[in-house]
């Protein structure tokens, strides 16, 4: 072959390679940009005519007795948490205020939860309760006990060999690795104080959590007494961020405990897609020397897609049509839609989902509400008709841009939603099936529980936010894995423009922090489901109505699941024995004697060896 012919062949081969490379690059670009996206529609996400959480709970047998004192602030705060904890665990109870009511016979109940620090108020019933435990009863002392004459009489029965009138400082709680998901490490307490009774325990008490300091003060322990058992919580914190600790403690009382859970993680991107957010671009200029718009296109979104690909995350974006502050109800359509199309289609192409956030970023709050210093730039709406007009335009705009895929979640701007605003959503927009707001109470905050409301709306609170999680957030994430087996998170694109949300750290640091948090989460629960917002709503709906009838037999554990629909998840702690064969589902070992049951039938039998 002549040199000339070889050169021609080489040139053709080079051209072919280049063409193939360009085609592959184009395909990858299309995939990421979403110019051509496909959506696999989920069938039967939502159940029809599902009962409310309250209706389901009211149907349960009241086989738990909860004692509290309305005149005591600590007892009242503990009651607020425990009534919800037991409701979520689907454990029926009778609530007795000992300041007004007579304590009933313990023999009428399977378990007793004592929310009293001072046992003097129980009188002789305290000793009667100890005798009942000896005969096979089970008691959880869920409030830090105060040493008094009545407690002194019974403390040895609780496993206490010596005690003090003083309390110990609880700065960090160390969790035994076999006790809870995410154990084997300590969790810092925000606003720590002397909240634990200073005690030394006998050798036959089993300790599950203690202070992470030289004293190692016991914070959760159990002690068998005769045929029954005492469980003691001694950390003295009564808020949503530690509900999982109380649920885990409750599950220690009997030979086996089963309660429904959600099984899922969901990551929301509020204000996405939206117009270019306004804000201080100082740190973007400092680190990247580019505009806010270019930063989101070339840095922020590609970084989030990397996380999605690495960890299997399916983001749910919340559309904001504009950032204007007109609350009159006179709406107009957003004309500049290129950014919406680019980011929205890319989101969908990468397994994500679109949800509704706002026509603008003004919360659905009626005239007459004064935000004060909380939200000084926010306006209120003229009336409910104006709110409906804005939401109607948001739905039209979103459906026109993104006709494919499930769109059924509403995210309140700044997690603020009034009673009137919620009425507008429920009455005028039946396609909105679920509201995703905030787990924690706050001024003007639409605070939620994981439940089906009385009007059928599915409530799915977000428990954590931002890229860098503080100690309180980490404690909450740990707790909720054990309470509901769930993590729900939201992130704002404009976090990088706000110093209060970490902008000064720079996106590179925020991104690394976020990656570390996600990696830590999935290291602890590698098989937890990755869900979109609507998938989470469907999961919450199924969880919120599930009931469990638990029976221990000679060979194992029998579970009958009420309101079962195609799939359910149940947390099971086996305090005695190990699981064998399972019929009607499958078990995943989580830690220690804790298991996750995926039920595929309304009747499940678990062999216990």
Coordinates of C-alpha atoms in Angstrom, one line a residue:
X1 CA 0.0 0.0 0.0
X2 CA 1.3 3.4 -0.9
X3 CA 1.9 6.1 1.7
X4 CA -0.8 8.2 0.2
X5 CA -3.4 5.5 0.5
X6 CA -2.4 4.8 4.1
X7 CA -2.8 8.5 5.0
X8 CA -6.3 8.5 3.4
X9 CA -7.3 5.4 5.5
X10 CA -5.8 6.8 8.7
X11 CA -7.8 10.0 8.0
X12 CA -11.0 8.1 7.5
X13 CA -10.4 6.1 10.7
X14 CA -9.7 9.3 12.6
X15 CA -12.9 10.9 11.3
X16 CA -14.9 7.9 12.3
X17 CA -13.5 7.9 15.9
X18 CA -14.1 11.6 16.2
X19 CA -17.7 11.2 15.0
X20 CA -18.4 8.4 17.4
X21 CA -16.9 10.4 20.2
X22 CA -19.1 13.4 19.4
X23 CA -22.2 11.2 19.2
X24 CA -21.5 9.7 22.6
X25 CA -20.8 13.1 24.0
X26 CA -24.1 14.4 22.6
X27 CA -26.0 11.4 24.0
X28 CA -24.5 12.0 27.5
X29 CA -25.3 15.7 27.2
X30 CA -28.8 15.0 26.2
X31 CA -29.2 12.6 29.1
X32 CA -27.9 15.2 31.6
X33 CA -29.6 18.2 30.1
X34 CA -32.9 16.4 29.7
X35 CA -33.6 17.6 26.2
X36 CA -35.1 14.1 25.6
X37 CA -36.4 12.6 28.8
X38 CA -38.5 9.7 29.6
X39 CA -40.6 9.2 32.8
X40 CA -41.6 5.8 34.0
X41 CA -45.0 6.5 35.5
X42 CA -45.6 4.8 38.9
X43 CA -48.9 3.0 39.0
X44 CA -51.0 3.1 42.2
X45 CA -48.9 5.5 44.2
X46 CA -51.8 6.6 46.2
X47 CA -54.5 4.5 47.9
X48 CA -58.2 5.5 47.3
X49 CA -60.5 6.1 50.2
X50 CA -57.8 5.5 52.8
X51 CA -58.8 6.1 56.4
X52 CA -57.2 8.9 58.4
X53 CA -54.5 8.3 61.0
X54 CA -56.8 9.4 63.8
X55 CA -59.6 7.0 62.7
X56 CA -57.1 4.1 62.6
X57 CA -55.6 5.0 66.0
X58 CA -59.1 5.3 67.6
X59 CA -59.8 1.7 66.6
X60 CA -56.9 0.3 68.6
X61 CA -57.2 -1.6 71.9
X62 CA -56.0 0.5 74.8
X63 CA -53.6 -2.0 76.3
X64 CA -51.0 0.6 77.4
X65 CA -51.5 2.7 80.5
X66 CA -49.8 6.1 80.4
X67 CA -49.5 8.0 83.7
X68 CA -48.7 11.7 83.8
X69 CA -49.3 14.8 85.9
X70 CA -50.9 17.8 84.3
X71 CA -49.6 20.1 87.1
X72 CA -46.0 19.3 86.3
X73 CA -44.4 21.0 83.3
X74 CA -41.8 18.2 82.6
X75 CA -44.6 15.6 82.7
X76 CA -46.7 17.6 80.3
X77 CA -43.9 18.0 77.8
X78 CA -43.2 14.3 78.0
X79 CA -46.8 13.5 77.4
X80 CA -46.9 15.7 74.3
X81 CA -44.1 13.5 72.8
X82 CA -45.3 10.1 74.0
X83 CA -48.9 10.5 72.9
X84 CA -47.5 10.9 69.3
X85 CA -44.8 8.3 69.7
X86 CA -47.3 5.6 70.7
X87 CA -49.7 6.7 68.1
X88 CA -47.0 6.4 65.4
X89 CA -46.0 3.0 66.8
X90 CA -49.7 2.1 66.7
X91 CA -49.8 1.2 70.4
X92 CA -53.2 2.1 71.8
X93 CA -53.2 3.7 75.3
X94 CA -55.2 5.1 78.1
X95 CA -53.9 8.4 79.4
X96 CA -54.4 9.1 83.1
X97 CA -53.7 12.4 84.8
X98 CA -52.8 11.4 88.3
X99 CA -53.6 14.9 89.6
X100 CA -57.2 14.4 88.8
X101 CA -57.8 10.7 88.2
X102 CA -57.5 7.5 90.2
X103 CA -54.8 5.2 88.9
X104 CA -56.6 2.0 87.5
X105 CA -55.6 -1.6 88.1
X106 CA -52.3 -2.4 86.4
X107 CA -53.6 -5.9 85.6
X108 CA -55.9 -4.5 83.0
X109 CA -52.9 -3.5 80.8
X110 CA -49.9 -5.1 79.1
X111 CA -47.5 -2.2 79.6
X112 CA -47.3 0.9 81.7
X113 CA -45.5 4.1 80.7
X114 CA -44.7 6.4 83.6
X115 CA -44.2 10.1 82.7
X116 CA -43.6 11.2 86.3
X117 CA -40.4 12.4 87.9
X118 CA -41.9 12.4 91.4
X119 CA -43.3 9.0 92.4
X120 CA -44.8 10.4 95.6
X121 CA -47.9 11.3 93.6
X122 CA -48.5 7.6 92.9
X123 CA -48.8 6.8 96.6
X124 CA -49.1 3.1 97.4
X125 CA -49.7 2.5 93.7
X126 CA -45.9 2.7 93.2
X127 CA -45.3 -0.4 95.3
X128 CA -48.3 -2.1 93.8
X129 CA -46.8 -1.5 90.3
X130 CA -43.5 -3.1 91.4
X131 CA -45.4 -6.2 92.5
X132 CA -47.3 -6.2 89.2
X133 CA -44.0 -6.2 87.3
X134 CA -42.8 -9.1 89.4
X135 CA -45.8 -11.1 88.3
X136 CA -45.0 -10.4 84.6
X137 CA -45.9 -6.7 84.0
X138 CA -43.7 -4.3 82.0
X139 CA -43.0 -0.7 83.0
X140 CA -41.1 2.1 81.2
X141 CA -40.0 5.1 83.3
X142 CA -39.6 7.6 80.5
X143 CA -38.9 10.8 82.5
X144 CA -35.8 11.4 84.6
X145 CA -36.6 10.3 88.1
X146 CA -36.1 12.6 91.1
X147 CA -34.9 10.9 94.3
X148 CA -37.7 10.9 96.9
X149 CA -38.8 8.5 99.7
X150 CA -41.0 6.5 97.3
X151 CA -38.2 6.1 94.7
X152 CA -35.7 5.2 97.5
X153 CA -38.0 2.3 98.4
X154 CA -38.0 0.8 94.9
X155 CA -34.8 1.9 93.2
X156 CA -32.9 -1.4 93.8
X157 CA -35.7 -3.1 91.9
X158 CA -34.9 -0.8 89.0
X159 CA -31.3 -1.9 89.0
X160 CA -30.0 1.1 91.0
X161 CA -27.3 0.1 93.5
X162 CA -26.5 3.7 94.6
X163 CA -27.9 7.1 93.7
X164 CA -27.6 10.8 94.4
X165 CA -29.9 13.7 94.9
X166 CA -27.9 15.5 92.2
X167 CA -28.2 15.3 88.4
X168 CA -25.5 14.6 85.9
X169 CA -24.6 16.7 82.9
X170 CA -25.6 15.2 79.5
X171 CA -23.5 16.8 76.8
X172 CA -23.2 13.7 74.6
X173 CA -25.2 10.5 74.5
X174 CA -23.3 7.3 73.5
X175 CA -25.5 4.6 72.0
X176 CA -24.5 1.0 72.2
X177 CA -24.0 -0.3 68.6
X178 CA -26.5 -3.2 69.1
X179 CA -29.2 -1.0 70.5
X180 CA -30.2 1.3 67.7
X181 CA -29.5 2.0 64.0
X182 CA -26.6 4.4 63.9
X183 CA -25.3 3.2 67.3
X184 CA -21.7 2.7 68.2
X185 CA -21.1 6.4 68.5
X186 CA -22.1 9.5 70.5
X187 CA -24.5 12.3 69.6
X188 CA -24.1 15.8 70.9
X189 CA -27.0 17.4 72.8
X190 CA -27.9 21.0 71.8
X191 CA -28.6 23.0 74.9
X192 CA -27.2 20.4 77.2
X193 CA -27.9 20.6 81.0
X194 CA -27.9 18.5 84.1
X195 CA -30.7 16.3 83.0
X196 CA -29.8 12.8 84.2
X197 CA -30.2 11.2 87.6
X198 CA -26.7 10.3 89.0
X199 CA -26.8 6.6 89.6
X200 CA -24.7 3.5 89.8
X201 CA -26.3 0.3 88.5
X202 CA -26.1 -3.3 89.7
X203 CA -24.4 -5.9 87.5
X204 CA -27.7 -7.4 86.4
X205 CA -28.9 -4.2 84.8
X206 CA -28.3 -4.0 81.0
X207 CA -27.2 -0.5 79.9
X208 CA -28.0 0.6 76.3
X209 CA -26.9 4.3 76.4
X210 CA -24.7 6.4 78.6
X211 CA -23.0 9.8 78.8
X212 CA -19.9 10.0 76.7
X213 CA -17.7 11.3 79.4
X214 CA -15.6 9.9 82.3
X215 CA -18.7 9.3 84.5
X216 CA -20.5 7.3 81.9
X217 CA -23.8 8.0 83.6
X218 CA -26.4 5.4 82.5
X219 CA -29.1 7.0 80.3
X220 CA -31.1 4.0 79.1
X221 CA -31.2 0.6 80.8
X222 CA -33.4 -2.4 81.5
X223 CA -33.7 -4.6 84.5
X224 CA -35.6 -7.8 84.8
X225 CA -37.7 -8.1 88.0
X226 CA -39.4 -11.5 88.6
X227 CA -41.4 -12.4 85.5
X228 CA -41.5 -8.8 84.2
X229 CA -39.1 -5.9 83.3
X230 CA -38.4 -2.3 84.1
X231 CA -36.9 0.0 81.4
X232 CA -35.6 3.4 82.5
X233 CA -34.9 6.5 80.4
X234 CA -32.6 8.9 82.2
X235 CA -31.6 11.6 79.7
X236 CA -34.3 14.1 80.4
X237 CA -35.0 15.5 76.9
X238 CA -38.6 15.8 75.7
X239 CA -38.8 16.9 72.1
X240 CA -39.2 15.5 68.6
X241 CA -35.5 15.2 67.9
X242 CA -35.2 12.2 70.3
X243 CA -38.4 10.3 69.7
X244 CA -36.4 7.4 68.2
X245 CA -34.7 6.9 71.6
X246 CA -38.0 6.6 73.3
X247 CA -39.4 4.3 70.7
X248 CA -36.3 2.0 71.0
X249 CA -36.6 2.1 74.8
X250 CA -40.3 1.2 74.6
X251 CA -39.4 -1.8 72.3
X252 CA -37.3 -3.3 75.1
X253 CA -40.2 -4.1 77.4
X254 CA -41.6 -7.3 76.0
X255 CA -40.1 -10.4 74.4
X256 CA -40.8 -8.9 70.9
X257 CA -42.0 -5.6 69.7
X258 CA -43.3 -4.8 66.2
X259 CA -44.3 -1.4 64.9
X260 CA -44.9 0.1 61.4
X261 CA -42.2 2.3 59.7
X262 CA -42.0 4.1 56.4
X263 CA -38.6 3.0 54.9
X264 CA -37.5 5.8 52.7
X265 CA -35.3 8.8 52.0
X266 CA -36.4 11.8 50.0
X267 CA -34.4 14.8 49.0
X268 CA -36.2 18.0 48.0
X269 CA -34.8 21.0 46.1
X270 CA -37.0 23.9 47.0
X271 CA -37.1 26.8 44.5
X272 CA -35.9 24.5 41.7
X273 CA -36.5 25.1 38.9
X274 CA -37.1 28.8 39.3
X275 CA -35.8 32.1 37.9
X276 CA -32.2 33.0 38.8
X277 CA -32.4 33.7 42.5
X278 CA -31.3 37.1 43.8
X279 CA -28.7 37.4 46.5
X280 CA -25.1 38.2 47.4
X281 CA -22.8 36.6 44.8
X282 CA -19.7 37.6 46.7
X283 CA -18.6 34.1 47.4
X284 CA -19.4 32.7 44.0
X285 CA -17.3 35.5 42.5
X286 CA -14.6 34.8 45.0
X287 CA -14.4 31.0 44.3
X288 CA -15.5 30.7 40.7
X289 CA -15.4 34.2 39.1
X290 CA -18.7 33.6 37.3
X291 CA -22.3 34.8 37.4
X292 CA -25.0 33.3 39.6
X293 CA -26.7 31.9 36.6
X294 CA -23.5 30.3 35.2
X295 CA -22.6 28.9 38.6
X296 CA -25.9 27.0 38.9
X297 CA -25.6 25.6 35.4
X298 CA -22.0 24.7 35.4
X299 CA -21.1 23.9 39.0
X300 CA -24.1 23.5 41.4
X301 CA -26.4 21.3 39.4
X302 CA -23.6 19.0 37.9
X303 CA -22.4 18.5 41.5
X304 CA -25.8 17.5 42.7
X305 CA -26.2 15.1 39.8
X306 CA -22.9 13.4 40.8
X307 CA -24.4 12.8 44.2
X308 CA -27.6 11.4 42.7
X309 CA -25.6 9.1 40.5
X310 CA -23.3 7.9 43.3
X311 CA -26.0 7.3 46.0
X312 CA -29.1 6.6 43.9
X313 CA -30.9 9.8 45.0
X314 CA -34.0 10.9 43.1
X315 CA -34.4 14.7 43.7
X316 CA -37.9 16.3 43.9
X317 CA -37.8 19.9 42.7
X318 CA -40.3 22.6 43.8
X319 CA -41.2 25.0 41.0
X320 CA -41.3 28.8 41.7
X321 CA -42.8 30.6 38.7
X322 CA -41.5 34.1 39.7
X323 CA -40.1 36.0 42.7
X324 CA -42.5 38.9 42.5
X325 CA -44.5 39.9 45.6
X326 CA -47.9 40.5 44.0
X327 CA -50.5 38.9 46.2
X328 CA -53.6 40.5 44.6
X329 CA -54.5 37.4 42.6
X330 CA -53.8 39.2 39.3
X331 CA -51.4 36.6 37.8
X332 CA -49.4 36.5 34.6
X333 CA -47.5 33.8 33.0
X334 CA -43.7 33.6 33.2
X335 CA -42.3 34.1 29.7
X336 CA -38.6 33.4 30.3
X337 CA -38.8 29.6 30.4
X338 CA -35.5 28.4 29.1
X339 CA -34.0 27.8 32.6
X340 CA -37.1 26.1 33.7
X341 CA -37.0 23.7 30.7
X342 CA -33.3 23.0 31.0
X343 CA -33.2 22.2 34.8
X344 CA -36.6 20.7 34.9
X345 CA -36.0 18.3 32.0
X346 CA -32.6 17.4 33.4
X347 CA -34.1 16.7 36.8
X348 CA -36.7 14.4 35.2
X349 CA -34.2 12.7 32.9
X350 CA -32.1 11.8 36.0
X351 CA -35.0 10.0 37.8
X352 CA -36.3 13.1 39.7
X353 CA -39.7 14.6 40.0
X354 CA -41.4 18.0 39.8
X355 CA -43.6 19.4 42.6
X356 CA -45.4 22.7 43.3
X357 CA -43.7 25.3 45.5
X358 CA -45.3 28.6 44.6
X359 CA -46.6 31.0 41.9
X360 CA -44.3 33.4 43.8
X361 CA -42.5 32.9 47.1
X362 CA -45.3 34.5 49.2
X363 CA -46.8 31.9 51.6
X364 CA -50.5 31.3 51.4
X365 CA -51.4 33.5 54.4
X366 CA -54.5 35.8 54.5
X367 CA -54.7 39.5 55.1
X368 CA -54.5 40.4 58.7
X369 CA -51.5 38.2 59.6
X370 CA -48.5 40.2 60.8
X371 CA -45.2 38.4 60.1
X372 CA -43.3 41.0 62.2
X373 CA -39.6 40.5 62.2
X374 CA -39.9 36.8 61.3
X375 CA -40.5 37.4 57.6
X376 CA -40.3 41.2 57.1
X377 CA -40.4 41.1 53.3
X378 CA -43.3 38.8 52.9
X379 CA -46.8 40.0 52.0
X380 CA -50.2 38.4 52.8
X381 CA -52.8 37.5 50.2
X382 CA -55.9 39.6 49.5
X383 CA -58.3 36.6 50.1
X384 CA -58.7 32.9 49.4
X385 CA -59.7 33.7 45.8
X386 CA -56.4 35.4 45.2
X387 CA -54.5 32.4 46.6
X388 CA -56.5 30.0 44.4
X389 CA -55.7 32.2 41.3
X390 CA -52.0 32.0 42.1
X391 CA -52.0 28.2 42.6
X392 CA -54.1 27.7 39.5
X393 CA -51.5 29.6 37.4
X394 CA -48.6 27.6 39.0
X395 CA -50.3 24.3 38.1
X396 CA -51.0 25.5 34.6
X397 CA -47.4 26.7 34.1
X398 CA -45.8 23.6 35.5
X399 CA -48.0 21.1 33.6
X400 CA -47.5 23.0 30.3
X401 CA -43.7 22.8 30.7
X402 CA -43.5 19.3 32.1
X403 CA -46.6 17.3 31.0
X404 CA -45.0 14.0 31.9
X405 CA -44.6 12.5 35.4
X406 CA -46.3 12.6 38.7
X407 CA -47.0 16.1 40.1
X408 CA -48.9 15.9 43.4
X409 CA -46.8 17.5 46.1
X410 CA -47.1 21.1 47.5
X411 CA -44.1 22.6 49.3
X412 CA -45.1 25.8 51.3
X413 CA -42.7 28.7 50.7
X414 CA -40.5 29.0 53.8
X415 CA -42.6 26.1 55.3
X416 CA -45.4 28.6 56.1
X417 CA -49.0 27.7 55.3
X418 CA -52.1 29.1 57.0
X419 CA -55.3 27.3 57.8
X420 CA -57.0 29.3 55.0
X421 CA -54.2 28.5 52.5
X422 CA -54.5 24.8 53.3
X423 CA -58.3 24.9 52.8
X424 CA -57.7 26.4 49.3
X425 CA -55.3 23.5 48.4
X426 CA -57.7 20.9 49.7
X427 CA -60.9 22.3 48.3
X428 CA -59.8 23.6 44.9
X429 CA -56.9 21.4 43.8
X430 CA -57.6 17.7 44.3
X431 CA -54.4 16.8 42.3
X432 CA -52.4 17.9 45.3
X433 CA -52.3 14.8 47.4
X434 CA -49.5 15.7 49.9
X435 CA -47.9 18.6 51.7
X436 CA -44.1 18.6 52.4
X437 CA -43.3 21.1 55.1
X438 CA -41.4 20.9 58.4
X439 CA -41.2 18.4 61.2
X440 CA -40.4 21.0 63.9
X441 CA -42.8 23.7 65.3
X442 CA -41.9 27.3 64.9
X443 CA -43.6 30.7 64.6
X444 CA -45.8 30.6 61.5
X445 CA -44.3 27.2 60.6
X446 CA -46.7 24.6 59.1
X447 CA -45.4 21.8 61.4
X448 CA -46.4 18.2 60.5
X449 CA -46.4 14.6 61.7
X450 CA -46.1 11.7 59.3
X451 CA -49.8 11.0 58.9
X452 CA -52.9 11.0 56.9
X453 CA -55.0 14.0 58.0
X454 CA -58.7 13.8 58.7
X455 CA -59.4 15.4 55.3
X456 CA -57.2 12.8 53.5
X457 CA -54.2 15.1 52.9
X458 CA -50.9 13.2 53.3
X459 CA -48.6 15.0 55.6
X460 CA -44.9 14.4 55.0
X461 CA -42.6 16.7 57.1
X462 CA -39.0 17.3 56.2
X463 CA -36.8 16.6 59.2
X464 CA -33.5 18.1 58.1
X465 CA -32.2 20.8 55.7
X466 CA -29.1 22.4 54.2
X467 CA -25.8 21.0 53.1
X468 CA -23.9 21.1 56.5
X469 CA -25.8 19.4 59.3
X470 CA -25.3 20.6 62.8
X471 CA -25.4 18.4 65.9
X472 CA -29.1 18.8 66.4
X473 CA -29.8 17.8 62.8
X474 CA -27.5 14.7 63.1
X475 CA -29.3 13.7 66.3
X476 CA -32.7 14.1 64.5
X477 CA -31.6 12.0 61.5
X478 CA -30.3 9.3 63.8
X479 CA -33.5 9.4 65.9
X480 CA -35.9 9.3 62.9
X481 CA -34.2 6.2 61.4
X482 CA -35.2 4.5 64.6
X483 CA -38.6 6.1 64.9
X484 CA -40.0 6.0 61.4
X485 CA -37.0 4.5 59.4
X486 CA -37.0 7.7 57.3
X487 CA -35.0 10.7 56.3
X488 CA -36.6 13.7 54.5
X489 CA -34.4 16.6 53.5
X490 CA -34.6 19.9 51.7
X491 CA -32.0 22.1 50.1
X492 CA -32.3 25.6 48.6
X493 CA -30.2 26.7 45.6
X494 CA -29.7 30.1 47.2
X495 CA -28.1 28.6 50.3
X496 CA -24.8 29.6 48.6
X497 CA -26.0 33.3 48.6
X498 CA -26.9 33.5 52.2
X499 CA -24.2 33.8 55.0
X500 CA -26.7 32.5 57.6
X501 CA -26.9 29.2 55.5
X502 CA -23.2 28.8 55.0
X503 CA -22.4 30.9 51.9
X504 CA -19.1 32.2 53.4
X505 CA -17.8 28.6 53.6
X506 CA -18.1 28.4 49.8
X507 CA -19.9 25.8 47.7
X508 CA -16.9 23.5 47.5
X509 CA -17.0 23.1 51.3
X510 CA -20.8 22.9 51.5
X511 CA -20.8 20.3 48.8
X512 CA -18.2 18.2 50.6
X513 CA -20.1 18.5 53.8
X514 CA -23.3 17.4 52.0
X515 CA -21.5 14.5 50.4
X516 CA -20.2 13.4 53.8
X517 CA -23.6 13.5 55.4
X518 CA -25.2 11.5 52.6
X519 CA -22.4 9.0 52.6
X520 CA -22.7 8.6 56.4
X521 CA -26.5 8.1 56.1
X522 CA -26.3 5.4 53.5
X523 CA -23.4 3.7 55.2
X524 CA -25.8 3.1 58.2
X525 CA -28.8 2.2 56.1
X526 CA -27.5 1.0 52.7
X527 CA -30.8 -0.6 51.7
X528 CA -33.3 2.0 52.7
X529 CA -35.5 3.0 49.7
X530 CA -34.6 6.1 47.6
X531 CA -37.9 7.8 46.9
X532 CA -39.3 10.8 45.1
X533 CA -41.8 13.1 46.9
X534 CA -44.9 11.4 45.5
X535 CA -43.4 7.9 46.3
X536 CA -42.7 9.2 49.8
X537 CA -46.3 10.4 50.1
X538 CA -47.5 7.0 49.0
X539 CA -45.2 5.3 51.5
X540 CA -46.4 7.6 54.3
X541 CA -50.0 6.9 53.5
X542 CA -49.5 3.1 53.7
X543 CA -47.5 3.5 56.9
X544 CA -49.9 5.8 58.6
X545 CA -52.9 3.4 58.4
X546 CA -51.1 0.1 59.1
X547 CA -52.1 -1.7 62.2
X548 CA -50.3 -4.7 63.7
X549 CA -51.8 -7.4 65.9
X550 CA -48.8 -9.3 67.4
X551 CA -49.0 -12.7 69.0
X552 CA -46.2 -14.8 70.5
X553 CA -46.6 -18.5 70.0
X554 CA -44.6 -21.6 71.0
X555 CA -42.7 -21.5 67.7
X556 CA -42.4 -17.8 67.0
X557 CA -44.1 -14.6 66.2
X558 CA -47.4 -14.1 64.3
X559 CA -48.3 -10.8 62.9
X560 CA -51.7 -9.7 61.4
X561 CA -51.5 -6.5 59.5
X562 CA -54.6 -4.4 59.2
X563 CA -55.2 -2.0 56.3
X564 CA -52.4 -3.9 54.4
X565 CA -52.0 -2.8 50.8
X566 CA -49.5 -4.7 48.6
X567 CA -46.5 -3.8 50.7
X568 CA -45.7 -2.8 54.3
X569 CA -42.6 -2.3 56.5
X570 CA -42.3 -3.2 60.1
X571 CA -39.6 -2.6 62.7
X572 CA -39.1 -5.7 64.8
X573 CA -37.1 -6.1 68.0
X574 CA -36.6 -9.6 69.2
X575 CA -35.5 -9.4 72.8
X576 CA -35.7 -13.2 73.2
X577 CA -34.5 -15.6 70.6
X578 CA -33.3 -15.3 67.0
X579 CA -35.4 -15.3 63.8
X580 CA -35.6 -18.3 61.5
X581 CA -37.9 -18.9 58.6
X582 CA -40.3 -16.2 57.6
X583 CA -43.6 -16.6 55.8
X584 CA -45.4 -13.6 54.2
X585 CA -42.3 -11.4 54.0
X586 CA -38.6 -11.2 54.5
X587 CA -36.4 -9.9 57.2
X588 CA -33.3 -7.6 56.9
X589 CA -31.0 -7.5 59.9
X590 CA -30.3 -3.9 61.0
X591 CA -28.3 -4.1 64.2
X592 CA -28.3 -6.2 67.4
X593 CA -31.7 -7.8 67.8
X594 CA -33.4 -5.2 65.5
X595 CA -34.8 -6.2 62.1
X596 CA -36.8 -4.6 59.2
X597 CA -39.6 -6.8 57.9
X598 CA -40.8 -6.2 54.4
X599 CA -44.3 -7.7 54.5
X600 CA -45.8 -9.0 51.3
X601 CA -48.9 -10.5 53.0
X602 CA -51.4 -9.4 55.6
X603 CA -50.4 -12.4 57.7
X604 CA -46.7 -12.9 58.6
X605 CA -45.2 -15.7 60.7
X606 CA -41.6 -15.5 61.9
X607 CA -40.0 -18.6 63.4
X608 CA -38.1 -17.7 66.6
X609 CA -35.4 -20.1 67.7

